[in-house]
Amino acid sequence: MLQGKKIVLGITGSIAAYKSCLIIRELVKRGAEVQVVITPAGKEFITPITLSALTQKPVVSEFFSQRDGTWNSHVKLGLWADAMLIAPCTASTLGKMAHGVADNMLITTYLSMKAPVFVAPAMDLDMYAHPTTQQNMQMLKGFGNHIIEPQSGFLASGLEGKGRMEEPEKIVAYLERYFAGASATADAADLTGQKILITAGPTYEKIDPVRFIGNYSSGKMGYALAEECARRGAKVTLVSGPVSIKASHPRIQVVSVESCVEMFEAATAVFPSCQAAILCAAVADFRPAEVAAQKIKRVGQTMDIHLVPNPDIAAHLGQMKQPGQVLVGFALETNDEQQNAHHKLEKKNLDFIVLNSLRNAGTCFQSDDNQISIISRTGQHDYERKPKQAVAHDIIDELSRRIH
Ligand code: PMT
């Protein structure tokens, strides 16, 4: 997948800079052509001679070549590349990228880049966790950049392993997967004029003013679907539970909700005017029968919360569905995957269901990747693990075939 691909590799001033040699080696081994652009601080950690020996190309660092004073054109690099990868990327470079501080060759190249940009952050945990860094990363994601980070287990603390640069072979595997699914960019605006409802994220079911029943959904899968639909011309209503990510495409209208009942109300109001709905949200099936008006005090050794069933949004839309409308659900399973997915397909009157399983590590909740099967009444298609953007592309291809 990387054979013949032209990659601009940006290297910044981090101790992880030595790992960029391994990244180059992996890329070159797979037939890619690599052009290194390094920041002045990056050169403190690794010498341009080592890098040019590995890439067989002079390393670009200054605006003017030191040897003969010729202008290094960041614009040409931006047009030449099939992808830009910045690894390692320091907090400082992240900040400059987010705010367009074009004071070195790497940032000017980034700002001129026409190809997709992949960023592998590298910093200590405190810098990583700082709200400034987090906000900068969100901004970069919102601009469509891919952030490649080590995955923490979804049950572990959200910060486990964070800040450390992802391992070189995993970074290269990410690029490979991207290019594998990136026929992703070759399609036309096949959803122009369509209106699509998408649900995303978790629901929070209040227990008292400070506590809720929720789940680990980050919204990444649902938001990737919304961006993909909008990119292909559709108008999207994205009914979203509480998430920290933002939609960036202007054709996406976000309706923010918290609980299942709120999501139900928003989704059922919008569905009649839509050609399709994709229900990606991780919705709580039950909610507390009563919400305490004040914070519940710790009294006694045990505590019971009485739960009542929430509405099943998918099943309800399945009943409302009119001829010509397409309804797509998700099945998040931990066991008996196929059987459960088929059961949900029928019970909720879906046209097809997207199965993902928590048994596949590094997929489903919070991860950047997912591994799905699309199941309908006519058969099943299993896909390999891919970034959620590429997964969204596969799902929307299937949807598009059914709308037309
Ligand atoms: O948000 P991410 O971190 O990117 O993670 C993505 C995801 C794992 C949440 C996503 O890929 C996914 O699997 N979403 C569906 C999760 C889920 O609740 O699955 P389920 O098998 O419990 O529900 C089946 C279907 O019914 C789903 O389409 C769900 O949205 C819908 N449902 C469920 C309950 C309910 N009360 N109303 C519903 O509409």
GROMACS .gro file of C-alpha atoms and ligand atoms in nm:
model
  443
    1MET     CA    1   0.000   0.000   0.000
    2LEU     CA    2   0.295   0.236   0.056
    3GLN     CA    3   0.475   0.133  -0.264
    4GLY     CA    4   0.560   0.450  -0.458
    5LYS     CA    5   0.402   0.681  -0.200
    6LYS     CA    6   0.580   1.010  -0.139
    7ILE     CA    7   0.600   1.089   0.231
    8VAL     CA    8   0.722   1.412   0.389
    9LEU     CA    9   0.851   1.314   0.734
   10GLY     CA   10   0.861   1.607   0.978
   11ILE     CA   11   1.093   1.560   1.276
   12THR     CA   12   1.086   1.788   1.582
   13GLY     CA   13   1.295   1.833   1.896
   14SER     CA   14   1.204   1.531   2.106
   15ILE     CA   15   1.408   1.254   2.257
   16ALA     CA   16   1.195   1.021   2.042
   17ALA     CA   17   1.361   1.171   1.729
   18TYR     CA   18   1.596   0.872   1.709
   19LYS     CA   19   1.290   0.657   1.641
   20SER     CA   20   1.231   0.846   1.317
   21CYS     CA   21   1.522   0.639   1.174
   22LEU     CA   22   1.312   0.329   1.233
   23ILE     CA   23   1.011   0.497   1.073
   24ILE     CA   24   1.219   0.581   0.765
   25ARG     CA   25   1.353   0.226   0.748
   26GLU     CA   26   0.998   0.080   0.762
   27LEU     CA   27   0.866   0.325   0.502
   28VAL     CA   28   1.156   0.266   0.263
   29LYS     CA   29   1.126  -0.111   0.310
   30ARG     CA   30   0.765  -0.082   0.188
   31GLY     CA   31   0.869   0.112  -0.124
   32ALA     CA   32   0.788   0.467  -0.008
   33GLU     CA   33   0.999   0.772  -0.096
   34VAL     CA   34   1.079   0.983   0.212
   35GLN     CA   35   1.173   1.349   0.232
   36VAL     CA   36   1.273   1.465   0.579
   37VAL     CA   37   1.194   1.817   0.700
   38ILE     CA   38   1.346   1.877   1.042
   39THR     CA   39   1.310   2.166   1.288
   40PRO     CA   40   1.620   2.337   1.433
   41ALA     CA   41   1.546   2.168   1.769
   42GLY     CA   42   1.512   1.831   1.594
   43LYS     CA   43   1.872   1.860   1.475
   44GLU     CA   44   1.984   1.872   1.838
   45PHE     CA   45   1.855   1.516   1.876
   46ILE     CA   46   1.948   1.352   1.546
   47THR     CA   47   2.190   1.453   1.271
   48PRO     CA   48   2.075   1.531   0.917
   49ILE     CA   49   2.363   1.311   0.788
   50THR     CA   50   2.208   0.999   0.942
   51LEU     CA   51   1.867   1.091   0.803
   52SER     CA   52   1.987   1.169   0.451
   53ALA     CA   53   2.185   0.844   0.445
   54LEU     CA   54   1.862   0.656   0.519
   55THR     CA   55   1.639   0.847   0.277
   56GLN     CA   56   1.902   0.902   0.007
   57LYS     CA   57   1.785   1.265  -0.007
   58PRO     CA   58   1.922   1.589   0.141
   59VAL     CA   59   1.736   1.684   0.460
   60VAL     CA   60   1.540   2.009   0.446
   61SER     CA   61   1.564   2.230   0.751
   62GLU     CA   62   1.618   2.596   0.665
   63PHE     CA   63   1.424   2.826   0.434
   64PHE     CA   64   1.746   2.863   0.232
   65SER     CA   65   1.987   2.581   0.149
   66GLN     CA   66   2.308   2.641   0.344
   67ARG     CA   67   2.522   2.509   0.063
   68ASP     CA   68   2.425   2.744  -0.222
   69GLY     CA   69   2.158   2.972  -0.078
   70THR     CA   70   1.877   2.837  -0.297
   71TRP     CA   71   1.520   2.867  -0.169
   72ASN     CA   72   1.370   2.548  -0.025
   73SER     CA   73   1.015   2.550  -0.155
   74HIS     CA   74   0.762   2.438   0.105
   75VAL     CA   75   0.490   2.485  -0.157
   76LYS     CA   76   0.655   2.230  -0.387
   77LEU     CA   77   0.684   1.984  -0.101
   78GLY     CA   78   0.315   2.038  -0.024
   79LEU     CA   79   0.227   1.945  -0.382
   80TRP     CA   80   0.479   1.658  -0.408
   81ALA     CA   81   0.367   1.456  -0.106
   82ASP     CA   82   0.101   1.186  -0.084
   83ALA     CA   83   0.114   1.226   0.295
   84MET     CA   84   0.293   1.427   0.561
   85LEU     CA   85   0.387   1.250   0.883
   86ILE     CA   86   0.518   1.450   1.179
   87ALA     CA   87   0.685   1.205   1.416
   88PRO     CA   88   0.784   1.285   1.679
   89CYS     CA   89   0.570   1.597   1.719
   90THR     CA   90   0.640   1.809   2.028
   91ALA     CA   91   0.382   2.013   2.220
   92SER     CA   92   0.547   2.325   2.077
   93THR     CA   93   0.505   2.210   1.716
   94LEU     CA   94   0.146   2.100   1.787
   95GLY     CA   95   0.074   2.450   1.915
   96LYS     CA   96   0.238   2.616   1.616
   97MET     CA   97   0.046   2.393   1.376
   98ALA     CA   98  -0.284   2.469   1.550
   99HIS     CA   99  -0.225   2.844   1.538
  100GLY     CA  100  -0.033   2.880   1.211
  101VAL     CA  101   0.292   3.006   1.365
  102ALA     CA  102   0.502   2.963   1.051
  103ASP     CA  103   0.847   3.028   1.193
  104ASN     CA  104   1.028   2.723   1.057
  105MET     CA  105   1.039   2.512   0.743
  106LEU     CA  106   0.835   2.230   0.895
  107ILE     CA  107   0.539   2.451   0.981
  108THR     CA  108   0.541   2.631   0.645
  109THR     CA  109   0.546   2.289   0.476
  110TYR     CA  110   0.255   2.179   0.695
  111LEU     CA  111   0.057   2.492   0.607
  112SER     CA  112   0.117   2.433   0.234
  113MET     CA  113   0.039   2.062   0.251
  114LYS     CA  114  -0.228   1.938   0.009
  115ALA     CA  115  -0.202   1.575   0.125
  116PRO     CA  116  -0.338   1.422   0.451
  117VAL     CA  117  -0.130   1.497   0.760
  118PHE     CA  118  -0.053   1.241   1.032
  119VAL     CA  119   0.081   1.353   1.369
  120ALA     CA  120   0.249   1.134   1.633
  121PRO     CA  121   0.275   1.344   1.951
  122ALA     CA  122   0.571   1.292   2.184
  123MET     CA  123   0.599   1.464   2.520
  124ASP     CA  124   0.581   1.395   2.891
  125LEU     CA  125   0.244   1.324   3.052
  126ASP     CA  126   0.208   1.665   3.220
  127MET     CA  127   0.258   1.850   2.894
  128TYR     CA  128   0.025   1.606   2.719
  129ALA     CA  129  -0.249   1.643   2.979
  130HIS     CA  130  -0.232   2.025   2.986
  131PRO     CA  131  -0.555   2.178   2.853
  132THR     CA  132  -0.356   2.385   2.602
  133THR     CA  133  -0.209   2.073   2.442
  134GLN     CA  134  -0.543   1.894   2.450
  135GLN     CA  135  -0.715   2.189   2.289
  136ASN     CA  136  -0.446   2.216   2.021
  137MET     CA  137  -0.486   1.847   1.941
  138GLN     CA  138  -0.863   1.887   1.914
  139MET     CA  139  -0.812   2.181   1.680
  140LEU     CA  140  -0.576   1.978   1.463
  141LYS     CA  141  -0.825   1.690   1.451
  142GLY     CA  142  -1.096   1.940   1.362
  143PHE     CA  143  -0.878   2.054   1.068
  144GLY     CA  144  -0.883   1.692   0.946
  145ASN     CA  145  -0.537   1.584   1.067
  146HIS     CA  146  -0.488   1.230   1.197
  147ILE     CA  147  -0.343   1.206   1.547
  148ILE     CA  148  -0.162   0.875   1.602
  149GLU     CA  149  -0.124   0.783   1.969
  150PRO     CA  150  -0.070   0.465   2.170
  151GLN     CA  151  -0.408   0.319   2.261
  152SER     CA  152  -0.488   0.284   2.628
  153GLY     CA  153  -0.721   0.003   2.729
  154PHE     CA  154  -1.073   0.136   2.752
  155LEU     CA  155  -1.104   0.021   3.108
  156ALA     CA  156  -0.772   0.178   3.206
  157SER     CA  157  -0.719   0.536   3.310
  158GLY     CA  158  -0.767   0.755   3.002
  159LEU     CA  159  -0.410   0.884   3.036
  160GLU     CA  160  -0.229   0.552   3.051
  161GLY     CA  161   0.060   0.552   2.799
  162LYS     CA  162  -0.038   0.897   2.677
  163GLY     CA  163   0.221   1.146   2.555
  164ARG     CA  164   0.469   0.873   2.460
  165MET     CA  165   0.519   0.849   2.085
  166GLU     CA  166   0.349   0.552   1.921
  167GLU     CA  167   0.594   0.278   1.816
  168PRO     CA  168   0.742   0.326   1.466
  169GLU     CA  169   0.599   0.005   1.320
  170LYS     CA  170   0.251   0.098   1.446
  171ILE     CA  171   0.279   0.445   1.295
  172VAL     CA  172   0.373   0.294   0.960
  173ALA     CA  173   0.094   0.036   0.991
  174TYR     CA  174  -0.149   0.325   1.048
  175LEU     CA  175  -0.034   0.490   0.723
  176GLU     CA  176  -0.065   0.157   0.542
  177ARG     CA  177  -0.419   0.112   0.666
  178TYR     CA  178  -0.501   0.466   0.567
  179PHE     CA  179  -0.382   0.415   0.211
  180ALA     CA  180  -0.556   0.077   0.197
  181GLY     CA  181  -0.888   0.245   0.271
  182ALA     CA  182  -0.814   0.564   0.089
  183SER     CA  183  -0.974   0.484  -0.228
  184ALA     CA  184  -1.163   0.667   0.047
  185THR     CA  185  -1.097   0.995  -0.124
  186ALA     CA  186  -1.168   0.897  -0.480
  187ASP     CA  187  -1.548   0.895  -0.474
  188ALA     CA  188  -1.781   1.158  -0.609
  189ALA     CA  189  -2.036   1.363  -0.418
  190ASP     CA  190  -2.278   1.069  -0.434
  191LEU     CA  191  -2.494   1.185  -0.141
  192THR     CA  192  -2.568   1.533  -0.273
  193GLY     CA  193  -2.921   1.636  -0.184
  194GLN     CA  194  -2.968   1.360   0.076
  195LYS     CA  195  -3.052   1.431   0.440
  196ILE     CA  196  -2.906   1.188   0.690
  197LEU     CA  197  -2.960   1.148   1.063
  198ILE     CA  198  -2.671   1.012   1.270
  199THR     CA  199  -2.662   0.940   1.641
  200ALA     CA  200  -2.323   0.934   1.814
  201GLY     CA  201  -2.152   0.923   2.149
  202PRO     CA  202  -2.276   0.792   2.484
  203THR     CA  203  -2.587   0.882   2.679
  204TYR     CA  204  -2.569   0.991   3.041
  205GLU     CA  205  -2.854   0.880   3.264
  206LYS     CA  206  -2.869   1.097   3.573
  207ILE     CA  207  -2.864   0.944   3.921
  208ASP     CA  208  -2.833   1.269   4.113
  209PRO     CA  209  -2.691   1.618   4.034
  210VAL     CA  210  -2.332   1.483   4.025
  211ARG     CA  211  -2.355   1.121   3.908
  212PHE     CA  212  -2.478   0.937   3.603
  213ILE     CA  213  -2.482   0.597   3.434
  214GLY     CA  214  -2.282   0.621   3.113
  215ASN     CA  215  -2.038   0.433   2.891
  216TYR     CA  216  -1.700   0.471   2.720
  217SER     CA  217  -1.815   0.596   2.378
  218SER     CA  218  -1.602   0.888   2.256
  219GLY     CA  219  -1.817   0.972   1.952
  220LYS     CA  220  -1.524   0.911   1.713
  221MET     CA  221  -1.706   0.652   1.501
  222GLY     CA  222  -2.030   0.851   1.474
  223TYR     CA  223  -1.849   1.177   1.400
  224ALA     CA  224  -1.637   1.005   1.132
  225LEU     CA  225  -1.963   0.887   0.971
  226ALA     CA  226  -2.106   1.238   0.985
  227GLU     CA  227  -1.793   1.390   0.826
  228GLU     CA  228  -1.793   1.122   0.553
  229CYS     CA  229  -2.163   1.181   0.469
  230ALA     CA  230  -2.114   1.559   0.464
  231ARG     CA  231  -1.797   1.529   0.253
  232ARG     CA  232  -1.998   1.328  -0.001
  233GLY     CA  233  -2.264   1.598  -0.026
  234ALA     CA  234  -2.528   1.505   0.234
  235LYS     CA  235  -2.682   1.736   0.492
  236VAL     CA  236  -2.630   1.570   0.828
  237THR     CA  237  -2.816   1.607   1.155
  238LEU     CA  238  -2.580   1.467   1.416
  239VAL     CA  239  -2.764   1.395   1.741
  240SER     CA  240  -2.476   1.364   1.981
  241GLY     CA  241  -2.441   1.257   2.340
  242PRO     CA  242  -2.177   1.427   2.556
  243VAL     CA  243  -1.837   1.401   2.379
  244SER     CA  244  -1.524   1.614   2.369
  245ILE     CA  245  -1.477   1.611   1.991
  246LYS     CA  246  -1.623   1.861   1.746
  247ALA     CA  247  -1.774   1.826   1.400
  248SER     CA  248  -1.596   2.038   1.143
  249HIS     CA  249  -1.791   2.013   0.816
  250PRO     CA  250  -2.036   2.302   0.759
  251ARG     CA  251  -2.306   2.061   0.633
  252ILE     CA  252  -2.322   1.895   0.977
  253GLN     CA  253  -2.578   2.030   1.221
  254VAL     CA  254  -2.508   1.906   1.574
  255VAL     CA  255  -2.797   1.857   1.816
  256SER     CA  256  -2.641   1.803   2.160
  257VAL     CA  257  -2.830   1.581   2.402
  258GLU     CA  258  -2.747   1.406   2.725
  259SER     CA  259  -2.990   1.123   2.799
  260CYS     CA  260  -3.153   0.851   2.590
  261VAL     CA  261  -3.492   1.021   2.622
  262GLU     CA  262  -3.347   1.346   2.483
  263MET     CA  263  -3.177   1.154   2.200
  264PHE     CA  264  -3.504   0.973   2.129
  265GLU     CA  265  -3.696   1.301   2.105
  266ALA     CA  266  -3.438   1.464   1.875
  267ALA     CA  267  -3.402   1.157   1.650
  268THR     CA  268  -3.774   1.087   1.608
  269ALA     CA  269  -3.839   1.454   1.526
  270VAL     CA  270  -3.579   1.460   1.247
  271PHE     CA  271  -3.615   1.111   1.096
  272PRO     CA  272  -3.932   1.169   0.886
  273SER     CA  273  -3.747   1.429   0.674
  274CYS     CA  274  -3.437   1.209   0.622
  275GLN     CA  275  -3.349   0.954   0.355
  276ALA     CA  276  -3.144   0.753   0.603
  277ALA     CA  277  -3.046   0.721   0.967
  278ILE     CA  278  -2.730   0.565   1.110
  279LEU     CA  279  -2.756   0.482   1.478
  280CYS     CA  280  -2.403   0.473   1.609
  281ALA     CA  281  -2.467   0.604   1.960
  282ALA     CA  282  -2.402   0.381   2.259
  283VAL     CA  283  -2.736   0.428   2.430
  284ALA     CA  284  -2.815   0.323   2.786
  285ASP     CA  285  -3.093   0.067   2.783
  286PHE     CA  286  -3.201   0.163   3.135
  287ARG     CA  287  -3.217   0.479   3.344
  288PRO     CA  288  -3.274   0.542   3.714
  289ALA     CA  289  -3.645   0.547   3.790
  290GLU     CA  290  -3.592   0.862   3.993
  291VAL     CA  291  -3.327   1.131   3.982
  292ALA     CA  292  -3.237   1.250   4.331
  293ALA     CA  293  -3.274   1.626   4.363
  294GLN     CA  294  -2.969   1.643   4.589
  295LYS     CA  295  -2.637   1.462   4.600
  296ILE     CA  296  -2.695   1.116   4.746
  297LYS     CA  297  -2.511   1.076   5.076
  298ARG     CA  298  -2.309   0.769   5.170
  299VAL     CA  299  -2.532   0.587   5.415
  300GLY     CA  300  -2.507   0.217   5.504
  301GLN     CA  301  -2.302  -0.053   5.328
  302THR     CA  302  -2.504  -0.104   5.011
  303MET     CA  303  -2.720   0.103   4.786
  304ASP     CA  304  -2.986   0.008   4.532
  305ILE     CA  305  -3.074   0.210   4.226
  306HIS     CA  306  -3.402   0.111   4.068
  307LEU     CA  307  -3.379   0.123   3.689
  308VAL     CA  308  -3.654   0.151   3.429
  309PRO     CA  309  -3.620   0.077   3.055
  310ASN     CA  310  -3.525   0.352   2.813
  311PRO     CA  311  -3.693   0.378   2.473
  312ASP     CA  312  -3.518   0.180   2.199
  313ILE     CA  313  -3.451   0.456   1.946
  314ALA     CA  314  -3.347   0.218   1.667
  315ALA     CA  315  -3.653  -0.005   1.711
  316HIS     CA  316  -3.880   0.299   1.719
  317LEU     CA  317  -3.732   0.442   1.397
  318GLY     CA  318  -3.766   0.090   1.251
  319GLN     CA  319  -4.142   0.117   1.310
  320MET     CA  320  -4.159   0.470   1.169
  321LYS     CA  321  -3.958   0.379   0.857
  322GLN     CA  322  -4.129   0.452   0.524
  323PRO     CA  323  -4.053   0.285   0.190
  324GLY     CA  324  -3.734   0.437   0.049
  325GLN     CA  325  -3.586   0.521   0.387
  326VAL     CA  326  -3.273   0.331   0.493
  327LEU     CA  327  -3.206   0.247   0.858
  328VAL     CA  328  -2.861   0.140   0.973
  329GLY     CA  329  -2.778   0.019   1.322
  330PHE     CA  330  -2.465  -0.086   1.507
  331ALA     CA  331  -2.415  -0.393   1.723
  332LEU     CA  332  -2.152  -0.368   1.992
  333GLU     CA  333  -2.089  -0.718   2.118
  334THR     CA  334  -1.863  -0.908   2.353
  335ASN     CA  335  -1.981  -1.263   2.265
  336ASP     CA  336  -2.206  -1.451   2.020
  337GLU     CA  337  -2.146  -1.165   1.783
  338GLN     CA  338  -2.315  -1.290   1.463
  339GLN     CA  339  -2.619  -1.427   1.640
  340ASN     CA  340  -2.677  -1.110   1.842
  341ALA     CA  341  -2.627  -0.886   1.538
  342HIS     CA  342  -2.880  -1.086   1.332
  343HIS     CA  343  -3.127  -1.066   1.619
  344LYS     CA  344  -3.090  -0.684   1.639
  345LEU     CA  345  -3.119  -0.649   1.260
  346GLU     CA  346  -3.462  -0.813   1.272
  347LYS     CA  347  -3.587  -0.678   1.603
  348LYS     CA  348  -3.512  -0.317   1.507
  349ASN     CA  349  -3.620  -0.351   1.140
  350LEU     CA  350  -3.279  -0.233   1.014
  351ASP     CA  351  -3.163  -0.250   0.653
  352PHE     CA  352  -2.817  -0.347   0.763
  353ILE     CA  353  -2.621  -0.361   1.085
  354VAL     CA  354  -2.256  -0.280   1.153
  355LEU     CA  355  -2.107  -0.534   1.391
  356ASN     CA  356  -1.805  -0.444   1.602
  357SER     CA  357  -1.673  -0.655   1.886
  358LEU     CA  358  -1.489  -0.564   2.203
  359ARG     CA  359  -1.293  -0.884   2.153
  360ASN     CA  360  -1.084  -0.703   1.889
  361ALA     CA  361  -0.833  -0.509   2.100
  362GLY     CA  362  -0.770  -0.149   1.995
  363THR     CA  363  -1.111  -0.112   1.828
  364CYS     CA  364  -1.462   0.007   1.925
  365PHE     CA  365  -1.467   0.245   2.224
  366GLN     CA  366  -1.230   0.543   2.209
  367SER     CA  367  -0.982   0.393   1.964
  368ASP     CA  368  -0.893   0.552   1.633
  369ASP     CA  369  -0.948   0.218   1.457
  370ASN     CA  370  -1.242  -0.012   1.416
  371GLN     CA  371  -1.295  -0.356   1.269
  372ILE     CA  372  -1.643  -0.424   1.139
  373SER     CA  373  -1.868  -0.667   0.958
  374ILE     CA  374  -2.165  -0.537   0.763
  375ILE     CA  375  -2.457  -0.776   0.800
  376SER     CA  376  -2.780  -0.760   0.603
  377ARG     CA  377  -3.054  -1.007   0.510
  378THR     CA  378  -2.860  -1.099   0.197
  379GLY     CA  379  -2.521  -1.170   0.351
  380GLN     CA  380  -2.219  -1.056   0.547
  381HIS     CA  381  -1.903  -0.866   0.453
  382ASP     CA  382  -1.606  -0.875   0.693
  383TYR     CA  383  -1.359  -0.586   0.679
  384GLU     CA  384  -1.006  -0.561   0.813
  385ARG     CA  385  -0.913  -0.325   1.096
  386LYS     CA  386  -0.885   0.034   0.968
  387PRO     CA  387  -0.890   0.395   1.095
  388LYS     CA  388  -1.247   0.500   1.174
  389GLN     CA  389  -1.243   0.743   0.879
  390ALA     CA  390  -1.179   0.453   0.640
  391VAL     CA  391  -1.440   0.240   0.820
  392ALA     CA  392  -1.690   0.525   0.778
  393HIS     CA  393  -1.610   0.525   0.408
  394ASP     CA  394  -1.693   0.154   0.378
  395ILE     CA  395  -2.021   0.197   0.567
  396ILE     CA  396  -2.127   0.497   0.360
  397ASP     CA  397  -2.044   0.309   0.037
  398GLU     CA  398  -2.293   0.044   0.148
  399LEU     CA  399  -2.550   0.308   0.244
  400SER     CA  400  -2.506   0.492  -0.085
  401ARG     CA  401  -2.571   0.171  -0.284
  402ARG     CA  402  -2.900   0.129  -0.096
  403ILE     CA  403  -3.016   0.491  -0.128
  404HIS     CA  404  -2.971   0.493  -0.505
  405PMT     O1  405  -1.787   0.636   2.006
  405PMT     P1  406  -1.662   0.551   1.985
  405PMT     O2  407  -1.567   0.560   2.103
  405PMT     O3  408  -1.597   0.580   1.851
  405PMT     O4  409  -1.709   0.398   1.981
  405PMT     C1  410  -1.790   0.354   1.876
  405PMT     C2  411  -1.896   0.254   1.924
  405PMT     C3  412  -1.829   0.131   1.980
  405PMT     C4  413  -1.983   0.319   2.032
  405PMT     C5  414  -1.983   0.220   1.797
  405PMT     O5  415  -1.902   0.164   1.698
  405PMT     C6  416  -2.097   0.126   1.832
  405PMT     O6  417  -2.084   0.005   1.834
  405PMT     N1  418  -2.218   0.186   1.860
  405PMT     C7  419  -2.335   0.111   1.905
  405PMT     C8  420  -2.324   0.080   2.052
  405PMT     C9  421  -2.444   0.010   2.109
  405PMT     O7  422  -2.507   0.063   2.193
  405PMT     O8  423  -2.469  -0.107   2.055
  405PMT     P2  424  -2.596  -0.201   2.100
  405PMT     O9  425  -2.562  -0.332   2.039
  405PMT    O10  426  -2.619  -0.194   2.246
  405PMT    O11  427  -2.721  -0.134   2.028
  405PMT    C10  428  -2.772  -0.179   1.902
  405PMT    C11  429  -2.824  -0.062   1.821
  405PMT    O12  430  -2.940  -0.006   1.883
  405PMT    C12  431  -2.727   0.052   1.804
  405PMT    O13  432  -2.743   0.103   1.674
  405PMT    C13  433  -2.771   0.153   1.909
  405PMT    O14  434  -2.740   0.287   1.870
  405PMT    C14  435  -2.921   0.132   1.909
  405PMT     N2  436  -2.989   0.158   2.036
  405PMT    C15  437  -2.961   0.087   2.148
  405PMT    C16  438  -3.030   0.110   2.264
  405PMT    C17  439  -3.131   0.209   2.266
  405PMT     N3  440  -3.199   0.234   2.376
  405PMT     N4  441  -3.156   0.279   2.155
  405PMT    C18  442  -3.089   0.255   2.040
  405PMT    O15  443  -3.113   0.321   1.938
   0.00000   0.00000   0.00000
